[in-house]
Amino acid sequence: MTENAQARPDRGPNSHPELPTQYAPAEVEGKLYERWVERGYFEAHAKSDKEPYAIVIPPPNVTGSLHLGHAFEHTIIDALTRRKRMQGYETLWQPGMDHAGIATQNVVERELAKEGLSRHDLGREAFVERVWRWKAESGGQISGQMRRLGDGVAWSRERFTMDEGLSRAVQTMFKRLYDDELIYRAERIINWCPRCLTAISDIEVEYQEDDGELVSIRYGSLTEGEPSIVVATTRAETMLGDTAVAVHPDDERYRDLVGTEIELPLTGRRIPVVADAHVDPEFGTGAVKVTPAHDPNDFEIGQRHGLPHITVMDERAVITTHGPFQGLDRLEARAAVVGALRAEGRIVAEKRPYRHSVGHCSRCKTTIEPRLSLQWWVRVGPLAKAAGDAVRDGRVTIHPREMESRYFSWVDNLHDWCISRQLWWGHRIPVWYGPGGEVVCVGPDEEPPAGEGWHQDADVLDTWFSSGLWPFTTLGWPERTESLETFYPNSVLVTGYDILFFWVARMMMLGLHAMDGTPPFRTIALHGMVRDQFGKKMSKSFGNAVNPLDWMDAYGSDAVRFTLARGANPGVDVPIGEDWVQASRNFANKIWNATRFALMNGATVEGPLPAPEELSTADRWILSRLGEVVAEVDAYYDDYQFAKLSDALYHFAWDEVFDWYVELTKTAFAQGGPAAGAARRVLGEVLDVTLRLLHPVVPFVTEALWTALTGQESVVIADWPADSGFRDPAAEAEIAALRQLVTEVRRFRADQGLQPGQRVPARLDLAGAAGAVAGGLSAHEDAIRALLRLTPPGDGFAPTASLPVGGAVVELDLSGAIDVAAERKRLAKDLAAAEKDKAQTAAKLANEAFLAKAPDQVVAKIRARREAADADIARITAQLAALGGVGGGS
């Protein structure tokens, strides 16, 4: 049996505040949340002697607003931290936002454009000031939306990746990596956005199928018998920068050409034919053009063969070389190059349209351009190895475990990381260049070099660099603060599997390096993506994106949270539809109505529970089930099985507590006496524990109800329920027998067309009920009659239906309720139809020739029809028997 640690006021069983007849989320949620924040329930204290439990928020972009993906992730994190807080941990859910370099700069530049200005008109310093002003006025919309959702974050600790402390930490980390020779500057191929004019990370590239063209071009001589080779490309304009043609070393077709040179059309240059194992001899002609300055794979081939890198486009993707094409945009140049090649007779084949995958900038949707560029890089080899080792040796657990292979496939094959961005908003790279070619990296406590000719690198750092430091910089690193000592490493990271590579791996690498081999978190709990009810990705372009605030307005935040939690299987995508949110709203209303009924009937949490021998079978059954559910929910929480724990709570609360136990208490309340007093105390206990179990997922309705039920301060700081250990298999079996009986009779009543409230005379023989103790269900006769609307037999009772259920027998007199003769006639007609369908399907399934020719799905459908016919025959026969005979006459 459970007991709260909080002191209970001395209140009588009928002194509870009266609840409104209906639950109105809009009138409850906002007030409750502000009360929680004012009372400091979500704050974390580094000096506490409690065991720490810490989770950082995956920092949303300062430009963002709450979408269903945020709501899903935040619901999971909030449920975890609320439960741990109730379990007595010093709980920190660390909030904050990311400065979102490209996204934020784009937003402010669009604002400037409305004024006819560009950032260059303002200059760097004034532009950055303008961004800070925008951030203060318009950024952070998501914080208010997090409050709507009920996020229990420590608001006093809110951080921003560009605030003073985090900026100092970023500079410290850059300097440390630079001094450890893990940061360097070099020319490499990067993703380049010609519109944003910056390098972008892989995660900021969105691939989609576009219509393009595939042209096959003859390089070399056009004279029959002289050396030539055909290559195919979707980017004909880049041929201007080709420095080789590559074939596979084992491709016999081109063996004689390897090591020779052929003419590169339109350019007047001759380029070598090289052999490289990267080439797929089965694809196309088995020969590929090599443009090292404009393709990442070609760059690698160029490195292996010492090929020159010829850049033919500027930062805006405009052609910079080769007379007739100079000054053309890349798409204009593509058409012009193909036209010139066609005029020379070099186009062997053209396929138009050609559907292929093309990368686009996620911010502005411009087609990205692979481009050779001088950038800053992190040498990830040793860092990635450490990140892999931390999972392999068990310091970090990935959940679900099957996601480990994805993690290892990434960190074991990680390329060096481009960390520089050609933006003005962000952490500026702390490197100064001198007039004599000097390069100096400056730490936060060092003065940059001064004097004529010295200047700072113009680039800023990739946003993923600062967010990769998030788990420890938000706690005060590089200072060894009390918060860092207490809450690092974080207990759990909750995030989507889609950024396992981009964010999680970076946090692992940087955290292990900065914190002397201690990983940033002990567990990585990965969840899937929220999709629509058909499993399709949510997107504005698809027209299926949902603003969760709209659903919160319509159904309440608890309904949205419960729907998301109920779909949250680890690492699996979550389909969600509005009808599911409506169902969750109905659940919240059910909780409200059941608790209101309990309070009106004197349910109480005062005093100890009566001894088992003083309890009814129903009381012992529900307490036994309560203990089992507490243990079950705990096990699911520890395994991050939110869908299962939510489903377990839903069915226990609705199916067992509300639909059965609450109904059974009505009989006890009507009878009065000690049984009623015991039922009031047990009902109070069950609701107390059930509301606490539900609270982490549906915090608002449970807070309103629990405080009304218990008179205590807040369920947020209540004790998490412990398994009482009480089990009563005999009571569970007996109530199972009762439920079976009531369910079967209710089904029969519905089949006969009786109204739910329609009363019917009946005689009950309950002594032989299977699963019940000696005497069967006789002790529950009053409850059974109340649940089934059955009146005593009375004089003139003449049963027209007899229902045997699990050893018990229920005889009903339906003569005054239905036309028995007409019902027999209807059922006999249905029986004949079912028997005819069974005969037809059985004949087909016995026909070997039919089975040999019919598709599997057709045969399966016929088998299903036969099984359905069998079930209908059994059901109708039982109904006819219950009516007093199989015959259909009047």
PDB file of C-alpha atoms in Angstrom, residues 484-640:
ATOM      1  CA  LEU A 484      29.313  21.188 -13.813  1.00  0.00           C
ATOM      2  CA  GLU A 485      30.534  18.964 -10.987  1.00  0.00           C
ATOM      3  CA  THR A 486      26.974  17.994 -10.050  1.00  0.00           C
ATOM      4  CA  PHE A 487      25.154  17.617 -13.346  1.00  0.00           C
ATOM      5  CA  TYR A 488      27.903  16.448 -15.739  1.00  0.00           C
ATOM      6  CA  PRO A 489      27.709  13.994 -17.321  1.00  0.00           C
ATOM      7  CA  ASN A 490      24.036  14.375 -18.139  1.00  0.00           C
ATOM      8  CA  SER A 491      21.936  11.359 -17.288  1.00  0.00           C
ATOM      9  CA  VAL A 492      20.180  11.029 -20.631  1.00  0.00           C
ATOM     10  CA  LEU A 493      20.149  12.672 -24.034  1.00  0.00           C
ATOM     11  CA  VAL A 494      16.734  12.468 -25.698  1.00  0.00           C
ATOM     12  CA  THR A 495      16.838  13.301 -29.393  1.00  0.00           C
ATOM     13  CA  GLY A 496      15.761  12.133 -32.833  1.00  0.00           C
ATOM     14  CA  TYR A 497      17.680   9.462 -34.698  1.00  0.00           C
ATOM     15  CA  ASP A 498      17.876  11.868 -37.648  1.00  0.00           C
ATOM     16  CA  ILE A 499      20.560  13.954 -35.912  1.00  0.00           C
ATOM     17  CA  LEU A 500      22.438  11.023 -34.403  1.00  0.00           C
ATOM     18  CA  PHE A 501      25.318  11.817 -36.759  1.00  0.00           C
ATOM     19  CA  PHE A 502      25.220  15.573 -36.866  1.00  0.00           C
ATOM     20  CA  TRP A 503      24.622  16.607 -33.274  1.00  0.00           C
ATOM     21  CA  VAL A 504      25.042  13.541 -31.083  1.00  0.00           C
ATOM     22  CA  ALA A 505      28.379  12.472 -32.568  1.00  0.00           C
ATOM     23  CA  ARG A 506      29.716  16.027 -32.293  1.00  0.00           C
ATOM     24  CA  MET A 507      28.702  16.279 -28.638  1.00  0.00           C
ATOM     25  CA  MET A 508      30.373  12.956 -27.971  1.00  0.00           C
ATOM     26  CA  MET A 509      33.620  13.993 -29.674  1.00  0.00           C
ATOM     27  CA  LEU A 510      33.854  17.433 -28.095  1.00  0.00           C
ATOM     28  CA  GLY A 511      32.606  16.394 -24.661  1.00  0.00           C
ATOM     29  CA  LEU A 512      35.100  13.554 -24.343  1.00  0.00           C
ATOM     30  CA  HIS A 513      37.943  15.845 -25.422  1.00  0.00           C
ATOM     31  CA  ALA A 514      36.983  18.779 -23.190  1.00  0.00           C
ATOM     32  CA  MET A 515      36.106  16.713 -20.110  1.00  0.00           C
ATOM     33  CA  ASP A 516      39.140  14.426 -20.037  1.00  0.00           C
ATOM     34  CA  GLY A 517      37.439  11.324 -21.358  1.00  0.00           C
ATOM     35  CA  THR A 518      34.120  11.692 -19.540  1.00  0.00           C
ATOM     36  CA  PRO A 519      31.261  11.442 -22.066  1.00  0.00           C
ATOM     37  CA  PRO A 520      28.546  14.106 -22.049  1.00  0.00           C
ATOM     38  CA  PHE A 521      25.749  11.677 -21.140  1.00  0.00           C
ATOM     39  CA  ARG A 522      25.294   8.128 -19.918  1.00  0.00           C
ATOM     40  CA  THR A 523      22.384   7.166 -22.158  1.00  0.00           C
ATOM     41  CA  ILE A 524      21.360   8.277 -25.634  1.00  0.00           C
ATOM     42  CA  ALA A 525      17.610   7.662 -26.025  1.00  0.00           C
ATOM     43  CA  LEU A 526      16.654   7.989 -29.681  1.00  0.00           C
ATOM     44  CA  HIS A 527      13.136   8.574 -30.898  1.00  0.00           C
ATOM     45  CA  GLY A 528      11.593   8.667 -34.350  1.00  0.00           C
ATOM     46  CA  MET A 529       9.967  11.382 -36.405  1.00  0.00           C
ATOM     47  CA  VAL A 530       6.372  12.554 -36.125  1.00  0.00           C
ATOM     48  CA  ARG A 531       4.401  11.761 -39.277  1.00  0.00           C
ATOM     49  CA  ASP A 532       0.793  12.188 -40.326  1.00  0.00           C
ATOM     50  CA  GLN A 533      -1.797   9.473 -39.775  1.00  0.00           C
ATOM     51  CA  PHE A 534      -0.858   7.870 -43.088  1.00  0.00           C
ATOM     52  CA  GLY A 535       2.829   7.656 -42.179  1.00  0.00           C
ATOM     53  CA  LYS A 536       3.809  10.502 -44.506  1.00  0.00           C
ATOM     54  CA  LYS A 537       6.417  13.070 -43.503  1.00  0.00           C
ATOM     55  CA  MET A 538       4.824  16.293 -42.286  1.00  0.00           C
ATOM     56  CA  SER A 539       5.683  19.277 -44.440  1.00  0.00           C
ATOM     57  CA  LYS A 540       4.135  22.596 -45.404  1.00  0.00           C
ATOM     58  CA  SER A 541       4.727  21.689 -49.039  1.00  0.00           C
ATOM     59  CA  PHE A 542       2.716  18.472 -48.570  1.00  0.00           C
ATOM     60  CA  GLY A 543      -0.100  20.409 -46.910  1.00  0.00           C
ATOM     61  CA  ASN A 544      -0.115  18.085 -43.895  1.00  0.00           C
ATOM     62  CA  ALA A 545       1.917  20.102 -41.387  1.00  0.00           C
ATOM     63  CA  VAL A 546       0.175  20.732 -38.079  1.00  0.00           C
ATOM     64  CA  ASN A 547       0.641  23.592 -35.646  1.00  0.00           C
ATOM     65  CA  PRO A 548       0.434  21.864 -32.250  1.00  0.00           C
ATOM     66  CA  LEU A 549      -0.854  25.089 -30.712  1.00  0.00           C
ATOM     67  CA  ASP A 550      -4.025  24.684 -32.771  1.00  0.00           C
ATOM     68  CA  TRP A 551      -4.584  21.256 -31.252  1.00  0.00           C
ATOM     69  CA  MET A 552      -3.737  22.562 -27.773  1.00  0.00           C
ATOM     70  CA  ASP A 553      -6.318  25.312 -28.219  1.00  0.00           C
ATOM     71  CA  ALA A 554      -8.954  22.823 -29.344  1.00  0.00           C
ATOM     72  CA  TYR A 555      -8.279  19.854 -27.062  1.00  0.00           C
ATOM     73  CA  GLY A 556      -5.839  20.918 -24.350  1.00  0.00           C
ATOM     74  CA  SER A 557      -2.114  20.368 -23.946  1.00  0.00           C
ATOM     75  CA  ASP A 558      -2.604  17.125 -22.038  1.00  0.00           C
ATOM     76  CA  ALA A 559      -4.432  15.617 -25.007  1.00  0.00           C
ATOM     77  CA  VAL A 560      -1.591  16.509 -27.378  1.00  0.00           C
ATOM     78  CA  ARG A 561       1.026  15.183 -24.945  1.00  0.00           C
ATOM     79  CA  PHE A 562      -0.786  11.915 -24.300  1.00  0.00           C
ATOM     80  CA  THR A 563      -1.291  11.306 -28.019  1.00  0.00           C
ATOM     81  CA  LEU A 564       2.403  11.837 -28.702  1.00  0.00           C
ATOM     82  CA  ALA A 565       3.533   9.700 -25.768  1.00  0.00           C
ATOM     83  CA  ARG A 566       1.185   6.900 -26.741  1.00  0.00           C
ATOM     84  CA  GLY A 567       2.868   6.702 -30.147  1.00  0.00           C
ATOM     85  CA  ALA A 568       6.450   6.890 -28.839  1.00  0.00           C
ATOM     86  CA  ASN A 569       8.145   3.562 -29.469  1.00  0.00           C
ATOM     87  CA  PRO A 570      11.961   3.885 -29.210  1.00  0.00           C
ATOM     88  CA  GLY A 571      13.593   4.759 -32.519  1.00  0.00           C
ATOM     89  CA  VAL A 572      10.331   4.386 -34.469  1.00  0.00           C
ATOM     90  CA  ASP A 573       8.439   7.091 -36.353  1.00  0.00           C
ATOM     91  CA  VAL A 574       5.192   8.310 -34.812  1.00  0.00           C
ATOM     92  CA  PRO A 575       2.027   8.644 -36.919  1.00  0.00           C
ATOM     93  CA  ILE A 576      -0.499  11.088 -35.508  1.00  0.00           C
ATOM     94  CA  GLY A 577      -3.918  12.322 -36.578  1.00  0.00           C
ATOM     95  CA  GLU A 578      -6.411  14.756 -35.106  1.00  0.00           C
ATOM     96  CA  ASP A 579      -8.891  11.992 -34.279  1.00  0.00           C
ATOM     97  CA  TRP A 580      -6.246  10.491 -31.964  1.00  0.00           C
ATOM     98  CA  VAL A 581      -5.923  13.826 -30.164  1.00  0.00           C
ATOM     99  CA  GLN A 582      -9.707  13.894 -29.803  1.00  0.00           C
ATOM    100  CA  ALA A 583      -9.564  10.428 -28.231  1.00  0.00           C
ATOM    101  CA  SER A 584      -6.930  11.656 -25.773  1.00  0.00           C
ATOM    102  CA  ARG A 585      -9.153  14.626 -24.923  1.00  0.00           C
ATOM    103  CA  ASN A 586     -11.918  12.131 -24.190  1.00  0.00           C
ATOM    104  CA  PHE A 587      -9.538  10.288 -21.866  1.00  0.00           C
ATOM    105  CA  ALA A 588      -8.775  13.494 -19.971  1.00  0.00           C
ATOM    106  CA  ASN A 589     -12.509  14.116 -19.639  1.00  0.00           C
ATOM    107  CA  LYS A 590     -12.993  10.548 -18.391  1.00  0.00           C
ATOM    108  CA  ILE A 591     -10.328  11.083 -15.712  1.00  0.00           C
ATOM    109  CA  TRP A 592     -12.044  14.311 -14.698  1.00  0.00           C
ATOM    110  CA  ASN A 593     -15.543  12.818 -14.526  1.00  0.00           C
ATOM    111  CA  ALA A 594     -14.464   9.716 -12.611  1.00  0.00           C
ATOM    112  CA  THR A 595     -12.557  11.747 -10.040  1.00  0.00           C
ATOM    113  CA  ARG A 596     -15.453  14.169  -9.716  1.00  0.00           C
ATOM    114  CA  PHE A 597     -17.788  11.228  -9.048  1.00  0.00           C
ATOM    115  CA  ALA A 598     -15.369   9.885  -6.461  1.00  0.00           C
ATOM    116  CA  LEU A 599     -15.126  13.221  -4.660  1.00  0.00           C
ATOM    117  CA  MET A 600     -18.908  13.650  -4.662  1.00  0.00           C
ATOM    118  CA  ASN A 601     -19.222  10.228  -3.053  1.00  0.00           C
ATOM    119  CA  GLY A 602     -16.647  10.807  -0.348  1.00  0.00           C
ATOM    120  CA  ALA A 603     -13.545   9.113  -1.738  1.00  0.00           C
ATOM    121  CA  THR A 604     -10.685   9.890   0.613  1.00  0.00           C
ATOM    122  CA  VAL A 605      -6.947   9.522   1.103  1.00  0.00           C
ATOM    123  CA  GLU A 606      -7.189  10.044   4.859  1.00  0.00           C
ATOM    124  CA  GLY A 607      -5.908   7.377   7.200  1.00  0.00           C
ATOM    125  CA  PRO A 608      -4.456   3.961   6.504  1.00  0.00           C
ATOM    126  CA  LEU A 609      -6.052   1.484   4.179  1.00  0.00           C
ATOM    127  CA  PRO A 610      -8.266  -1.117   5.864  1.00  0.00           C
ATOM    128  CA  ALA A 611      -6.754  -4.564   6.413  1.00  0.00           C
ATOM    129  CA  PRO A 612      -7.275  -6.978   3.497  1.00  0.00           C
ATOM    130  CA  GLU A 613      -9.840  -9.015   5.457  1.00  0.00           C
ATOM    131  CA  GLU A 614     -11.934  -5.859   5.826  1.00  0.00           C
ATOM    132  CA  LEU A 615     -12.003  -5.257   2.072  1.00  0.00           C
ATOM    133  CA  SER A 616     -14.402  -6.535  -0.547  1.00  0.00           C
ATOM    134  CA  THR A 617     -13.240  -8.727  -3.401  1.00  0.00           C
ATOM    135  CA  ALA A 618     -13.496  -5.708  -5.715  1.00  0.00           C
ATOM    136  CA  ASP A 619     -11.346  -3.638  -3.348  1.00  0.00           C
ATOM    137  CA  ARG A 620      -8.670  -6.329  -3.165  1.00  0.00           C
ATOM    138  CA  TRP A 621      -8.788  -6.828  -6.947  1.00  0.00           C
ATOM    139  CA  ILE A 622      -8.190  -3.193  -7.793  1.00  0.00           C
ATOM    140  CA  LEU A 623      -5.417  -2.820  -5.213  1.00  0.00           C
ATOM    141  CA  SER A 624      -3.744  -5.944  -6.583  1.00  0.00           C
ATOM    142  CA  ARG A 625      -3.978  -4.584 -10.114  1.00  0.00           C
ATOM    143  CA  LEU A 626      -2.715  -1.201  -8.915  1.00  0.00           C
ATOM    144  CA  GLY A 627       0.493  -2.737  -7.568  1.00  0.00           C
ATOM    145  CA  GLU A 628       1.023  -4.630 -10.816  1.00  0.00           C
ATOM    146  CA  VAL A 629       0.545  -1.491 -12.897  1.00  0.00           C
ATOM    147  CA  VAL A 630       2.987   0.525 -10.775  1.00  0.00           C
ATOM    148  CA  ALA A 631       5.650  -2.149 -11.373  1.00  0.00           C
ATOM    149  CA  GLU A 632       4.783  -2.354 -15.061  1.00  0.00           C
ATOM    150  CA  VAL A 633       4.980   1.422 -15.590  1.00  0.00           C
ATOM    151  CA  ASP A 634       8.311   1.615 -13.766  1.00  0.00           C
ATOM    152  CA  ALA A 635       9.776  -1.092 -16.001  1.00  0.00           C
ATOM    153  CA  TYR A 636       8.558   0.686 -19.138  1.00  0.00           C
ATOM    154  CA  TYR A 637       9.997   4.018 -17.990  1.00  0.00           C
ATOM    155  CA  ASP A 638      13.379   2.438 -17.359  1.00  0.00           C
ATOM    156  CA  ASP A 639      13.289   1.028 -20.899  1.00  0.00           C
ATOM    157  CA  TYR A 640      12.041   4.310 -22.484  1.00  0.00           C
TER     158      TYR A 640
END
